[in-house]
Amino acid sequence: MNPAVVRIDRLSGDAVREHLDEVAALRMAVFREWPYLYDGDRQYEHEYLRAYAGSARSVFVLAVDGQRVVGAATGIPLCDDQPAFSAPFRARGIDPAQVFYFGESVLLPEYRGCGIGHRFFDEREAHASGFGDYRWTAFCAVVRDLGDPRRPPEYRPLDAFWRRRGYAPQEDMTVELDWKEPWHEAPETHTLRVWLRQWPRM
């Protein structure tokens, strides 16, 4: 793998539709790892990603090596996403219409540590700022116990990276989602914390 040959493509609106299967596959592969431990369901993936295909302002940022999509980051106006993600913003008094939400950033392990993660944020923030009417960008991250015995010893959380990008965790803003973990038969409820960045004017 040569990171220098990885191409970054940014697609918006209906143009994301042809890449839904690739992004779904990446989500299922990467989120199976700690800390999400998500045992992917392809039907759920298609239902989840349908919102991006139906939003005129959605964005997919793809990392492409040759013809292979090796990473993806997504974004969507918060009002176009599932209502569960808007709830903590409404409770805080933040108008969801002023929030551009970053859905996920997934990258195959062999491509990490080469600056692609920064490109994912750069491209999504540039996309959001181009509309001129968003005051916030935000994403959610799963909350895990630091002492969880399933946590790999080599795992390094991304909190410092996110903070350097200007995002801060909101202790009082969380989302509850159900998913099935590997080797478990039934879905469990998981808590995700909102990370938020306020912009003077985008």
mmCIF file of C-alpha atoms in Angstrom:
data_model
loop_
_atom_site.group_PDB
_atom_site.id
_atom_site.type_symbol
_atom_site.label_atom_id
_atom_site.label_comp_id
_atom_site.label_asym_id
_atom_site.label_seq_id
_atom_site.Cartn_x
_atom_site.Cartn_y
_atom_site.Cartn_z
ATOM 1 C CA MET A 1 0.000 0.000 0.000
ATOM 2 C CA ASN A 2 1.293 3.415 -1.026
ATOM 3 C CA PRO A 3 -0.694 6.274 0.580
ATOM 4 C CA ALA A 4 0.640 8.679 -2.036
ATOM 5 C CA VAL A 5 -1.485 7.027 -4.723
ATOM 6 C CA VAL A 6 -4.731 7.219 -2.759
ATOM 7 C CA ARG A 7 -7.187 9.579 -4.440
ATOM 8 C CA ILE A 8 -9.736 11.593 -2.462
ATOM 9 C CA ASP A 9 -13.086 12.084 -4.203
ATOM 10 C CA ARG A 10 -15.944 14.255 -2.899
ATOM 11 C CA LEU A 11 -19.449 13.494 -4.114
ATOM 12 C CA SER A 12 -22.726 15.116 -3.186
ATOM 13 C CA GLY A 13 -26.451 14.525 -3.405
ATOM 14 C CA ASP A 14 -27.667 11.898 -5.867
ATOM 15 C CA ALA A 15 -24.079 11.183 -6.951
ATOM 16 C CA VAL A 16 -23.512 9.240 -3.700
ATOM 17 C CA ARG A 17 -26.092 6.624 -4.710
ATOM 18 C CA GLU A 18 -23.735 4.490 -6.795
ATOM 19 C CA HIS A 19 -21.381 4.098 -3.811
ATOM 20 C CA LEU A 20 -23.897 2.993 -1.167
ATOM 21 C CA ASP A 21 -22.831 -0.670 -1.336
ATOM 22 C CA GLU A 22 -19.139 0.217 -0.969
ATOM 23 C CA VAL A 23 -19.752 2.481 2.021
ATOM 24 C CA ALA A 24 -22.024 -0.134 3.619
ATOM 25 C CA ALA A 25 -19.298 -2.762 3.264
ATOM 26 C CA LEU A 26 -16.701 -0.454 4.802
ATOM 27 C CA ARG A 27 -18.981 0.402 7.713
ATOM 28 C CA MET A 28 -19.587 -3.264 8.463
ATOM 29 C CA ALA A 29 -15.873 -4.102 8.248
ATOM 30 C CA VAL A 30 -14.468 -1.191 10.266
ATOM 31 C CA PHE A 31 -17.240 -0.899 12.860
ATOM 32 C CA ARG A 32 -16.850 -4.583 13.690
ATOM 33 C CA GLU A 33 -13.628 -3.526 15.427
ATOM 34 C CA TRP A 34 -13.398 -1.938 18.868
ATOM 35 C CA PRO A 35 -14.917 0.347 20.047
ATOM 36 C CA TYR A 36 -18.149 -0.191 18.088
ATOM 37 C CA LEU A 37 -18.203 -3.989 17.912
ATOM 38 C CA TYR A 38 -21.000 -3.763 15.369
ATOM 39 C CA ASP A 39 -22.180 -7.012 13.827
ATOM 40 C CA GLY A 40 -23.338 -5.477 10.565
ATOM 41 C CA ASP A 41 -26.683 -6.010 8.941
ATOM 42 C CA ARG A 42 -26.787 -5.227 5.215
ATOM 43 C CA GLN A 43 -30.512 -4.489 5.220
ATOM 44 C CA TYR A 44 -30.062 -1.951 8.019
ATOM 45 C CA GLU A 45 -27.105 -0.444 6.178
ATOM 46 C CA HIS A 46 -29.160 0.199 3.074
ATOM 47 C CA GLU A 47 -31.989 1.734 5.095
ATOM 48 C CA TYR A 48 -29.514 3.910 6.997
ATOM 49 C CA LEU A 49 -27.676 5.101 3.880
ATOM 50 C CA ARG A 50 -30.884 5.758 1.952
ATOM 51 C CA ALA A 51 -31.115 9.111 3.742
ATOM 52 C CA TYR A 52 -27.827 10.169 2.153
ATOM 53 C CA ALA A 53 -29.011 9.205 -1.314
ATOM 54 C CA GLY A 54 -32.183 11.221 -0.757
ATOM 55 C CA SER A 55 -30.534 14.384 0.531
ATOM 56 C CA ALA A 56 -29.528 17.046 -1.976
ATOM 57 C CA ARG A 57 -26.792 18.295 0.373
ATOM 58 C CA SER A 58 -25.295 14.999 1.534
ATOM 59 C CA VAL A 59 -21.626 14.286 0.985
ATOM 60 C CA PHE A 60 -19.457 11.196 0.563
ATOM 61 C CA VAL A 61 -15.697 11.663 0.754
ATOM 62 C CA LEU A 62 -14.066 8.545 -0.668
ATOM 63 C CA ALA A 63 -10.464 7.357 -0.400
ATOM 64 C CA VAL A 64 -9.744 5.375 -3.547
ATOM 65 C CA ASP A 65 -6.705 3.212 -4.266
ATOM 66 C CA GLY A 66 -6.832 2.338 -7.952
ATOM 67 C CA GLN A 67 -10.434 1.220 -8.415
ATOM 68 C CA ARG A 68 -10.922 0.165 -4.804
ATOM 69 C CA VAL A 69 -12.687 2.331 -2.221
ATOM 70 C CA VAL A 70 -10.599 1.904 0.938
ATOM 71 C CA GLY A 71 -12.177 4.569 3.102
ATOM 72 C CA ALA A 72 -15.192 6.805 3.327
ATOM 73 C CA ALA A 73 -16.490 9.729 5.352
ATOM 74 C CA THR A 74 -20.057 10.944 5.141
ATOM 75 C CA GLY A 75 -22.055 14.023 6.027
ATOM 76 C CA ILE A 76 -25.652 15.158 5.872
ATOM 77 C CA PRO A 77 -27.782 18.071 7.069
ATOM 78 C CA LEU A 78 -28.999 17.035 10.508
ATOM 79 C CA CYS A 79 -32.598 17.650 9.471
ATOM 80 C CA ASP A 80 -32.235 14.998 6.735
ATOM 81 C CA ASP A 81 -30.921 12.308 9.099
ATOM 82 C CA GLN A 82 -32.772 10.027 11.502
ATOM 83 C CA PRO A 83 -34.814 11.918 14.132
ATOM 84 C CA ALA A 84 -32.868 10.231 16.946
ATOM 85 C CA PHE A 85 -29.807 12.305 16.054
ATOM 86 C CA SER A 86 -31.710 15.601 16.210
ATOM 87 C CA ALA A 87 -33.200 14.998 19.664
ATOM 88 C CA PRO A 88 -30.191 16.040 21.816
ATOM 89 C CA PHE A 89 -29.750 19.210 19.771
ATOM 90 C CA ARG A 90 -33.378 20.204 20.232
ATOM 91 C CA ALA A 91 -33.060 19.509 23.963
ATOM 92 C CA ARG A 92 -30.021 21.821 24.093
ATOM 93 C CA GLY A 93 -31.895 24.537 22.180
ATOM 94 C CA ILE A 94 -29.818 24.182 18.993
ATOM 95 C CA ASP A 95 -31.823 24.415 15.796
ATOM 96 C CA PRO A 96 -31.120 21.209 13.786
ATOM 97 C CA ALA A 97 -31.414 23.267 10.595
ATOM 98 C CA GLN A 98 -28.128 24.967 11.570
ATOM 99 C CA VAL A 99 -26.209 21.701 12.043
ATOM 100 C CA PHE A 100 -24.326 19.682 9.442
ATOM 101 C CA TYR A 101 -23.824 16.177 10.791
ATOM 102 C CA PHE A 102 -20.859 13.912 10.033
ATOM 103 C CA GLY A 103 -22.114 10.351 9.912
ATOM 104 C CA GLU A 104 -18.943 8.265 9.976
ATOM 105 C CA SER A 105 -15.316 8.144 8.996
ATOM 106 C CA VAL A 106 -14.131 4.628 8.169
ATOM 107 C CA LEU A 107 -10.766 3.616 6.771
ATOM 108 C CA LEU A 108 -9.142 0.223 6.320
ATOM 109 C CA PRO A 109 -6.329 -0.362 8.859
ATOM 110 C CA GLU A 110 -3.452 -0.386 6.374
ATOM 111 C CA TYR A 111 -4.322 3.152 5.228
ATOM 112 C CA ARG A 112 -4.428 4.769 8.656
ATOM 113 C CA GLY A 113 -1.862 7.210 10.005
ATOM 114 C CA CYS A 114 -1.195 8.819 6.615
ATOM 115 C CA GLY A 115 -3.284 11.974 6.913
ATOM 116 C CA ILE A 116 -6.423 10.655 5.242
ATOM 117 C CA GLY A 117 -8.445 11.237 8.415
ATOM 118 C CA HIS A 118 -7.594 14.946 8.256
ATOM 119 C CA ARG A 119 -8.607 15.037 4.596
ATOM 120 C CA PHE A 120 -11.947 13.500 5.523
ATOM 121 C CA PHE A 121 -12.624 16.356 7.954
ATOM 122 C CA ASP A 122 -11.240 19.009 5.587
ATOM 123 C CA GLU A 123 -13.480 17.926 2.735
ATOM 124 C CA ARG A 124 -16.649 17.593 4.810
ATOM 125 C CA GLU A 125 -16.119 20.934 6.526
ATOM 126 C CA ALA A 126 -15.474 22.610 3.174
ATOM 127 C CA HIS A 127 -18.638 21.046 1.793
ATOM 128 C CA ALA A 128 -20.724 22.261 4.739
ATOM 129 C CA SER A 129 -19.225 25.760 4.682
ATOM 130 C CA GLY A 130 -20.070 26.117 1.016
ATOM 131 C CA PHE A 131 -23.764 26.448 1.817
ATOM 132 C CA GLY A 132 -23.232 29.382 4.157
ATOM 133 C CA ASP A 133 -26.086 28.576 6.550
ATOM 134 C CA TYR A 134 -24.660 26.087 9.080
ATOM 135 C CA ARG A 135 -23.434 27.248 12.485
ATOM 136 C CA TRP A 136 -22.335 23.844 13.746
ATOM 137 C CA THR A 137 -20.696 20.655 12.573
ATOM 138 C CA ALA A 138 -21.091 17.590 14.733
ATOM 139 C CA PHE A 139 -20.659 13.843 14.974
ATOM 140 C CA CYS A 140 -21.293 11.076 17.501
ATOM 141 C CA ALA A 141 -18.862 8.588 19.034
ATOM 142 C CA VAL A 142 -19.722 5.489 21.023
ATOM 143 C CA VAL A 143 -19.137 5.624 24.775
ATOM 144 C CA ARG A 144 -17.142 2.688 26.165
ATOM 145 C CA ASP A 145 -15.788 1.858 29.609
ATOM 146 C CA LEU A 146 -12.019 2.393 29.610
ATOM 147 C CA GLY A 147 -11.686 -0.765 31.668
ATOM 148 C CA ASP A 148 -13.677 -2.944 29.293
ATOM 149 C CA PRO A 149 -11.697 -6.209 28.975
ATOM 150 C CA ARG A 150 -12.523 -6.356 25.251
ATOM 151 C CA ARG A 151 -10.539 -3.202 24.579
ATOM 152 C CA PRO A 152 -7.388 -4.130 22.608
ATOM 153 C CA PRO A 153 -4.170 -3.088 24.384
ATOM 154 C CA GLU A 154 -2.925 -1.293 21.253
ATOM 155 C CA TYR A 155 -6.106 0.762 20.823
ATOM 156 C CA ARG A 156 -5.645 4.544 20.892
ATOM 157 C CA PRO A 157 -8.784 6.690 21.169
ATOM 158 C CA LEU A 158 -9.261 9.522 18.705
ATOM 159 C CA ASP A 159 -10.275 12.124 21.288
ATOM 160 C CA ALA A 160 -7.055 14.132 20.964
ATOM 161 C CA PHE A 161 -7.334 14.144 17.174
ATOM 162 C CA TRP A 162 -10.937 15.363 17.332
ATOM 163 C CA ARG A 163 -10.079 18.077 19.850
ATOM 164 C CA ARG A 164 -7.291 19.349 17.594
ATOM 165 C CA ARG A 165 -9.899 19.644 14.860
ATOM 166 C CA GLY A 166 -11.892 21.979 17.123
ATOM 167 C CA TYR A 167 -14.507 19.516 18.381
ATOM 168 C CA ALA A 168 -15.523 19.088 22.012
ATOM 169 C CA PRO A 169 -17.543 16.294 23.652
ATOM 170 C CA GLN A 170 -20.921 17.325 25.037
ATOM 171 C CA GLU A 171 -21.525 15.456 28.277
ATOM 172 C CA ASP A 172 -25.247 16.215 28.256
ATOM 173 C CA MET A 173 -25.859 15.339 24.592
ATOM 174 C CA THR A 174 -26.169 11.634 23.830
ATOM 175 C CA VAL A 175 -27.961 9.345 21.395
ATOM 176 C CA GLU A 176 -29.134 5.813 22.171
ATOM 177 C CA LEU A 177 -28.908 3.259 19.345
ATOM 178 C CA ASP A 178 -29.394 -0.494 19.279
ATOM 179 C CA TRP A 179 -27.099 -2.872 17.448
ATOM 180 C CA LYS A 180 -25.936 -6.442 17.766
ATOM 181 C CA GLU A 181 -22.368 -7.125 18.805
ATOM 182 C CA PRO A 182 -20.402 -10.080 17.400
ATOM 183 C CA TRP A 183 -21.171 -13.368 19.132
ATOM 184 C CA HIS A 184 -24.320 -11.913 20.695
ATOM 185 C CA GLU A 185 -27.739 -13.088 19.589
ATOM 186 C CA ALA A 186 -29.780 -9.965 20.336
ATOM 187 C CA PRO A 187 -29.208 -6.233 19.830
ATOM 188 C CA GLU A 188 -28.128 -4.141 22.804
ATOM 189 C CA THR A 189 -28.564 -0.442 23.518
ATOM 190 C CA HIS A 190 -25.419 1.665 23.110
ATOM 191 C CA THR A 191 -24.781 5.277 24.053
ATOM 192 C CA LEU A 192 -23.107 7.688 21.641
ATOM 193 C CA ARG A 193 -21.854 11.102 22.730
ATOM 194 C CA VAL A 194 -22.155 14.184 20.561
ATOM 195 C CA TRP A 195 -18.967 16.063 19.615
ATOM 196 C CA LEU A 196 -19.632 19.600 18.500
ATOM 197 C CA ARG A 197 -17.845 22.467 16.763
ATOM 198 C CA GLN A 198 -19.373 25.922 16.476
ATOM 199 C CA TRP A 199 -18.470 28.130 13.531
ATOM 200 C CA PRO A 200 -18.733 31.961 13.578
ATOM 201 C CA ARG A 201 -20.450 31.910 10.198
ATOM 202 C CA MET A 202 -20.057 29.199 7.583
#
